[in-house]
Short mmCIF file of N, CA and C in Angstrom, two decimals:
data_model
loop_
_atom_site.label_atom_id
_atom_site.label_comp_id
_atom_site.label_asym_id
_atom_site.label_seq_id
_atom_site.Cartn_x
_atom_site.Cartn_y
_atom_site.Cartn_z
N UNK A 27 99.81 88.46 109.45
CA UNK A 27 98.92 89.27 108.82
C UNK A 27 98.29 89.22 107.70
N UNK A 28 97.03 89.76 106.65
CA UNK A 28 96.94 90.24 105.96
C UNK A 28 98.03 91.86 104.97
N UNK A 29 97.80 91.49 103.97
CA UNK A 29 98.30 92.96 103.28
C UNK A 29 98.03 94.30 103.75
N UNK A 30 96.87 94.25 103.93
CA UNK A 30 95.90 95.21 104.44
C UNK A 30 96.15 95.60 105.30
N UNK A 31 96.13 94.05 106.53
CA UNK A 31 96.48 94.43 107.81
C UNK A 31 97.77 95.02 108.40
N UNK A 32 99.02 94.59 107.63
CA UNK A 32 100.15 95.07 107.82
C UNK A 32 100.26 96.54 107.44
N UNK A 33 99.78 97.14 106.25
CA UNK A 33 99.84 98.12 106.00
C UNK A 33 99.06 98.97 106.82
N UNK A 34 98.00 98.49 107.08
CA UNK A 34 97.32 99.45 108.54
C UNK A 34 97.53 99.63 109.63
N UNK A 35 98.82 98.57 110.38
CA UNK A 35 99.65 99.35 111.32
C UNK A 35 100.80 99.69 111.24
N UNK A 36 101.08 99.90 109.94
CA UNK A 36 101.72 101.46 109.41
C UNK A 36 101.01 102.86 108.61
N UNK A 37 101.51 103.52 110.61
CA UNK A 37 100.79 105.03 109.83
C UNK A 37 101.44 105.47 108.72
N UNK A 38 100.57 106.58 107.88
CA UNK A 38 100.87 107.44 106.88
C UNK A 38 100.49 106.35 105.56
N UNK A 39 100.24 105.18 105.42
CA UNK A 39 99.99 104.52 103.96
C UNK A 39 98.40 104.19 103.78
N UNK A 40 97.75 105.16 103.60
CA UNK A 40 96.02 105.13 104.45
C UNK A 40 96.08 105.44 102.53
N UNK A 41 96.73 106.21 101.68
CA UNK A 41 96.21 106.57 100.42
C UNK A 41 96.99 105.11 99.90
N UNK A 42 98.00 104.57 100.06
CA UNK A 42 97.84 103.18 99.76
C UNK A 42 96.94 102.33 99.47
N UNK A 43 96.69 102.31 100.77
CA UNK A 43 95.35 101.12 100.73
C UNK A 43 94.47 101.47 100.33
N UNK A 44 93.66 102.70 100.08
CA UNK A 44 92.78 102.88 99.22
C UNK A 44 93.27 102.44 98.17
N UNK A 45 94.38 102.48 97.40
CA UNK A 45 94.44 102.31 96.28
C UNK A 45 94.76 100.57 95.90
N UNK A 46 95.38 99.92 96.84
CA UNK A 46 95.43 98.47 96.30
C UNK A 46 94.00 97.81 96.46
N UNK A 47 92.76 98.66 97.35
CA UNK A 47 91.88 98.13 97.90
C UNK A 47 90.74 98.54 96.26
N UNK A 48 91.19 99.73 96.07
CA UNK A 48 90.40 100.47 94.91
C UNK A 48 90.31 99.26 93.23
N UNK A 49 91.90 98.73 93.16
CA UNK A 49 92.18 98.09 92.09
C UNK A 49 91.70 97.32 92.33
N UNK A 50 91.37 96.30 93.17
CA UNK A 50 91.24 94.97 93.47
C UNK A 50 92.99 94.44 93.57
N UNK A 51 93.82 94.78 93.66
CA UNK A 51 95.38 93.95 94.05
C UNK A 51 95.77 93.78 95.36
N UNK A 52 94.95 94.23 96.19
CA UNK A 52 94.80 93.88 97.50
C UNK A 52 94.19 92.20 97.19
N UNK A 53 93.49 91.56 97.26
CA UNK A 53 92.45 90.79 97.22
C UNK A 53 93.54 89.75 96.43
N UNK A 54 93.44 89.91 95.08
CA UNK A 54 94.42 89.94 94.22
C UNK A 54 95.84 89.22 94.89
N UNK A 55 96.84 89.79 95.39
CA UNK A 55 97.87 89.41 95.54
C UNK A 55 97.81 88.35 96.88
N UNK A 56 96.71 88.69 97.94
CA UNK A 56 96.67 87.83 99.08
C UNK A 56 96.28 85.86 98.80
N UNK A 57 95.83 86.17 96.81
CA UNK A 57 95.12 84.77 96.75
C UNK A 57 96.03 84.01 95.65
N UNK A 58 97.60 85.07 95.63
CA UNK A 58 98.80 84.08 94.65
C UNK A 58 99.01 83.58 95.42
N UNK A 59 99.87 82.44 95.12
CA UNK A 59 100.28 81.11 95.31
C UNK A 59 101.59 81.55 95.96
N UNK A 60 102.49 82.27 95.53
CA UNK A 60 103.86 83.30 95.56
C UNK A 60 103.64 84.43 97.00
N UNK A 61 104.76 84.40 97.25
CA UNK A 61 105.25 85.66 97.99
C UNK A 61 105.95 86.84 97.02
N UNK A 62 105.42 87.87 97.11
CA UNK A 62 106.16 88.99 96.64
C UNK A 62 106.58 90.46 97.38
N UNK A 63 107.54 91.22 97.23
CA UNK A 63 107.94 92.45 97.64
C UNK A 63 107.56 93.71 97.08
N UNK A 64 106.56 94.63 98.15
CA UNK A 64 106.31 95.76 97.81
C UNK A 64 106.58 97.10 98.78
N UNK A 65 107.32 97.74 97.59
CA UNK A 65 107.76 98.71 98.36
C UNK A 65 106.36 99.67 98.53
N UNK A 66 106.26 99.97 99.66
CA UNK A 66 104.84 100.49 100.05
C UNK A 66 105.35 102.30 100.81
N UNK A 67 105.02 103.28 99.04
CA UNK A 67 105.52 104.70 99.90
C UNK A 67 104.57 104.85 100.74
N UNK A 68 105.04 106.17 101.67
CA UNK A 68 104.12 106.74 102.80
C UNK A 68 103.46 107.84 102.06
N UNK A 69 102.19 108.33 102.46
CA UNK A 69 101.06 108.88 101.45
C UNK A 69 101.71 110.12 100.94
N UNK A 70 103.04 110.91 101.91
CA UNK A 70 103.27 112.34 101.39
C UNK A 70 104.43 111.75 99.82
N UNK A 71 104.74 110.41 99.92
CA UNK A 71 105.60 110.09 98.63
C UNK A 71 104.28 109.22 97.33
N UNK A 72 103.04 109.28 98.13
CA UNK A 72 102.72 108.16 97.59
C UNK A 72 101.70 109.26 96.20
N UNK A 73 101.51 110.44 97.10
CA UNK A 73 101.23 111.94 96.23
C UNK A 73 102.47 111.99 94.91
N UNK A 74 103.03 112.39 95.85
CA UNK A 74 104.02 112.54 94.50
C UNK A 74 103.99 111.63 93.06
N UNK A 75 103.99 110.36 93.48
CA UNK A 75 104.12 109.19 92.45
C UNK A 75 103.05 108.90 91.91
N UNK A 76 101.47 109.78 92.22
CA UNK A 76 100.34 109.93 91.65
C UNK A 76 100.94 110.68 90.76
N UNK A 77 101.29 111.90 91.02
CA UNK A 77 101.49 113.44 90.08
C UNK A 77 102.64 113.35 89.13
N UNK A 78 103.56 112.12 89.26
CA UNK A 78 104.26 111.90 88.32
C UNK A 78 103.98 110.77 87.32
N UNK A 79 102.55 109.92 87.29
CA UNK A 79 102.04 109.39 86.41
C UNK A 79 100.67 110.10 85.98
N UNK A 80 100.35 111.45 86.38
CA UNK A 80 99.55 112.02 85.93
C UNK A 80 97.75 111.81 86.43
N UNK A 81 98.28 111.82 87.74
CA UNK A 81 97.30 110.72 88.70
C UNK A 81 96.98 112.06 89.53
N UNK A 82 95.85 111.69 90.18
CA UNK A 82 95.77 112.81 91.70
C UNK A 82 94.93 112.09 92.60
N UNK A 83 94.57 112.15 94.11
CA UNK A 83 93.81 111.56 94.69
C UNK A 83 93.13 110.96 94.78
N UNK A 84 92.38 112.16 93.63
CA UNK A 84 90.94 111.39 92.95
C UNK A 84 90.51 110.18 92.48
N UNK A 85 91.27 110.04 91.94
CA UNK A 85 92.07 108.84 90.40
C UNK A 85 91.48 107.79 91.59
N UNK A 86 91.88 107.79 92.94
CA UNK A 86 91.58 106.71 93.67
C UNK A 86 89.84 106.27 93.50
N UNK A 87 89.68 107.10 93.41
CA UNK A 87 88.06 106.83 93.74
C UNK A 87 87.10 106.18 91.65
N UNK A 88 88.58 106.67 91.12
CA UNK A 88 87.46 106.87 89.24
C UNK A 88 87.95 105.86 88.08
N UNK A 89 87.26 105.21 88.02
CA UNK A 89 87.09 104.26 87.42
C UNK A 89 87.83 104.76 85.79
N UNK A 90 87.44 105.53 85.74
CA UNK A 90 88.65 105.37 84.18
C UNK A 90 89.64 105.72 84.60
N UNK A 91 90.43 105.82 85.84
CA UNK A 91 91.75 105.66 85.56
C UNK A 91 92.12 104.28 86.96
N UNK A 92 91.29 103.17 86.96
CA UNK A 92 92.02 102.21 87.49
C UNK A 92 92.46 101.57 86.87
N UNK A 93 92.34 100.81 85.64
CA UNK A 93 93.86 100.33 85.21
C UNK A 93 94.95 100.97 85.18
N UNK A 94 95.66 102.34 85.34
CA UNK A 94 96.81 103.39 84.98
C UNK A 94 97.12 103.16 87.04
N UNK A 95 95.84 103.04 87.68
CA UNK A 95 96.22 103.32 89.02
C UNK A 95 96.97 101.74 89.26
N UNK A 96 95.96 100.92 88.79
CA UNK A 96 96.93 99.07 88.46
C UNK A 96 98.60 99.53 88.13
N UNK A 97 98.63 100.10 87.27
CA UNK A 97 100.20 99.63 86.83
C UNK A 97 101.11 100.32 87.19
N UNK A 98 100.48 101.56 88.11
CA UNK A 98 101.52 102.39 88.84
C UNK A 98 102.23 101.45 90.33
N UNK A 99 100.77 100.13 90.86
CA UNK A 99 100.71 99.82 92.08
C UNK A 99 102.11 98.69 91.91
N UNK A 100 101.51 97.74 90.40
CA UNK A 100 102.44 97.01 90.13
C UNK A 100 103.96 97.41 89.58
N UNK A 101 104.23 98.22 89.32
CA UNK A 101 105.04 99.17 89.30
C UNK A 101 106.21 98.86 90.31
N UNK A 102 105.85 98.70 91.85
CA UNK A 102 106.46 99.13 93.06
C UNK A 102 106.47 97.24 93.27
N UNK A 103 106.44 96.56 93.05
CA UNK A 103 105.91 95.17 93.82
C UNK A 103 107.05 93.97 92.85
N UNK A 104 107.75 93.48 93.21
CA UNK A 104 108.33 92.38 93.03
C UNK A 104 108.11 91.23 92.80
N UNK A 105 108.79 90.81 91.53
CA UNK A 105 107.43 89.37 91.27
C UNK A 105 109.35 87.91 91.59
N UNK A 106 110.14 88.59 92.64
CA UNK A 106 110.74 87.71 92.43
C UNK A 106 110.94 86.80 94.34
N UNK A 107 109.96 87.46 94.91
CA UNK A 107 109.73 86.88 96.03
C UNK A 107 109.88 88.24 97.00
N UNK A 108 109.31 87.53 98.84
CA UNK A 108 109.84 88.10 99.95
C UNK A 108 112.04 88.92 98.96
N UNK A 109 112.09 89.93 99.41
CA UNK A 109 113.25 90.44 99.82
C UNK A 109 113.64 91.21 101.04
N UNK A 110 114.69 90.77 101.66
CA UNK A 110 115.26 91.63 102.82
C UNK A 110 116.11 92.46 102.78
N UNK A 111 116.12 93.06 103.42
CA UNK A 111 117.47 94.40 102.88
C UNK A 111 119.15 93.91 102.71
N UNK A 112 119.17 93.17 102.65
CA UNK A 112 120.65 92.40 102.46
C UNK A 112 120.66 92.17 101.04
N UNK A 113 119.52 91.69 100.92
CA UNK A 113 119.34 90.87 99.80
C UNK A 113 119.27 92.25 98.49
N UNK A 114 118.64 93.08 98.77
CA UNK A 114 118.37 94.62 98.17
C UNK A 114 119.55 95.15 97.84
N UNK A 115 120.65 95.10 99.41
CA UNK A 115 122.02 95.92 99.22
C UNK A 115 122.79 94.88 98.34
N UNK A 116 123.12 93.69 98.35
CA UNK A 116 123.57 92.77 97.22
C UNK A 116 123.37 93.20 95.53
N UNK A 117 121.73 93.45 95.73
CA UNK A 117 121.82 93.14 94.14
C UNK A 117 121.70 94.97 93.46
N UNK A 118 121.91 95.71 94.75
CA UNK A 118 122.35 96.84 93.90
C UNK A 118 123.86 96.89 93.38
N UNK A 119 124.27 97.44 92.13
CA UNK A 119 125.31 97.69 91.51
C UNK A 119 125.97 98.35 92.29
N UNK A 120 127.13 99.07 92.44
CA UNK A 120 127.87 99.93 93.29
C UNK A 120 128.54 101.21 92.03
N UNK A 121 127.53 100.26 91.05
CA UNK A 121 127.60 101.66 89.81
C UNK A 121 126.66 101.85 89.39
N UNK A 122 126.57 102.37 88.76
CA UNK A 122 125.16 103.09 88.11
C UNK A 122 124.42 104.63 88.90
N UNK A 123 125.23 105.60 89.34
CA UNK A 123 124.76 106.13 90.38
C UNK A 123 123.87 107.24 89.36
N UNK A 124 122.33 107.33 89.34
CA UNK A 124 121.89 108.40 88.98
C UNK A 124 121.97 109.48 90.22
N UNK A 125 120.82 110.59 89.80
CA UNK A 125 120.87 111.83 90.45
C UNK A 125 120.69 111.92 91.84
N UNK A 126 120.91 112.09 92.04
CA UNK A 126 120.96 113.42 94.21
C UNK A 126 121.91 111.25 94.65
N UNK A 127 122.41 110.89 93.82
CA UNK A 127 122.66 109.58 94.29
C UNK A 127 122.27 108.07 94.91
N UNK A 128 120.82 107.97 94.46
CA UNK A 128 120.03 107.47 93.98
C UNK A 128 120.97 105.77 93.34
N UNK A 129 120.96 104.82 93.55
CA UNK A 129 121.62 103.94 92.85
C UNK A 129 120.25 103.43 92.16
N UNK A 130 120.30 102.69 91.03
CA UNK A 130 119.57 102.40 90.22
C UNK A 130 119.46 100.31 89.73
N UNK A 131 118.80 99.72 89.90
CA UNK A 131 118.69 98.42 89.60
C UNK A 131 117.93 98.01 89.19
N UNK A 132 117.79 97.12 87.72
CA UNK A 132 116.65 96.48 86.91
C UNK A 132 115.90 95.42 87.59
N UNK A 133 115.21 95.78 87.88
CA UNK A 133 114.26 94.27 88.51
C UNK A 133 112.93 93.68 87.88
N UNK A 134 112.67 92.69 87.87
CA UNK A 134 111.42 92.45 87.24
C UNK A 134 110.06 92.75 87.99
N UNK A 135 109.63 93.98 87.65
CA UNK A 135 107.93 93.83 88.31
C UNK A 135 106.04 93.35 88.13
N UNK A 136 105.73 93.06 88.35
CA UNK A 136 104.52 92.88 88.60
C UNK A 136 104.21 93.85 87.11
N UNK A 137 104.33 94.73 86.96
CA UNK A 137 103.88 95.94 85.70
C UNK A 137 103.87 95.13 84.41
N UNK A 138 105.69 94.70 84.66
CA UNK A 138 106.48 94.30 83.72
C UNK A 138 105.53 92.80 83.14
N UNK A 139 105.12 91.93 83.77
CA UNK A 139 104.16 91.19 83.14
C UNK A 139 102.51 90.98 83.21
N UNK A 140 102.21 92.40 83.62
CA UNK A 140 100.19 92.62 83.41
C UNK A 140 100.25 93.69 82.73
N UNK A 141 101.47 94.96 82.66
CA UNK A 141 100.39 96.18 81.92
C UNK A 141 100.90 96.10 80.61
N UNK A 142 100.06 96.67 79.69
CA UNK A 142 100.01 96.78 78.12
C UNK A 142 100.72 98.39 78.33
N UNK A 143 101.31 98.62 77.13
CA UNK A 143 101.59 100.40 76.83
C UNK A 143 100.62 100.88 76.68
N UNK A 144 100.39 102.06 77.42
CA UNK A 144 99.02 103.09 77.36
C UNK A 144 98.21 103.09 78.63
#
């Protein structure tokens, strides 16, 4: 299935689907020769992510925010191909515990490759 079809099958991803469509990333990702892993936040989490970036749901149709929205989305996309749960478990170090028990690992994202500062 296409990326949009896969997300449509998951209830609560309407904001993410809208953002991908508005930025054109859905089409761009479908046309790439390599696969990627996308961490797809549910709508409630996506609203918080938008707020953390100084964006809102209205940004999903604001052409002046299109670049920033694209960078936010690319920040959630890994470049190293598809990952399974076991891959993530193996890549997360047993150290580096951050607040509230979250483990942190540095991975290359599409944002690292294509977003400029600002």
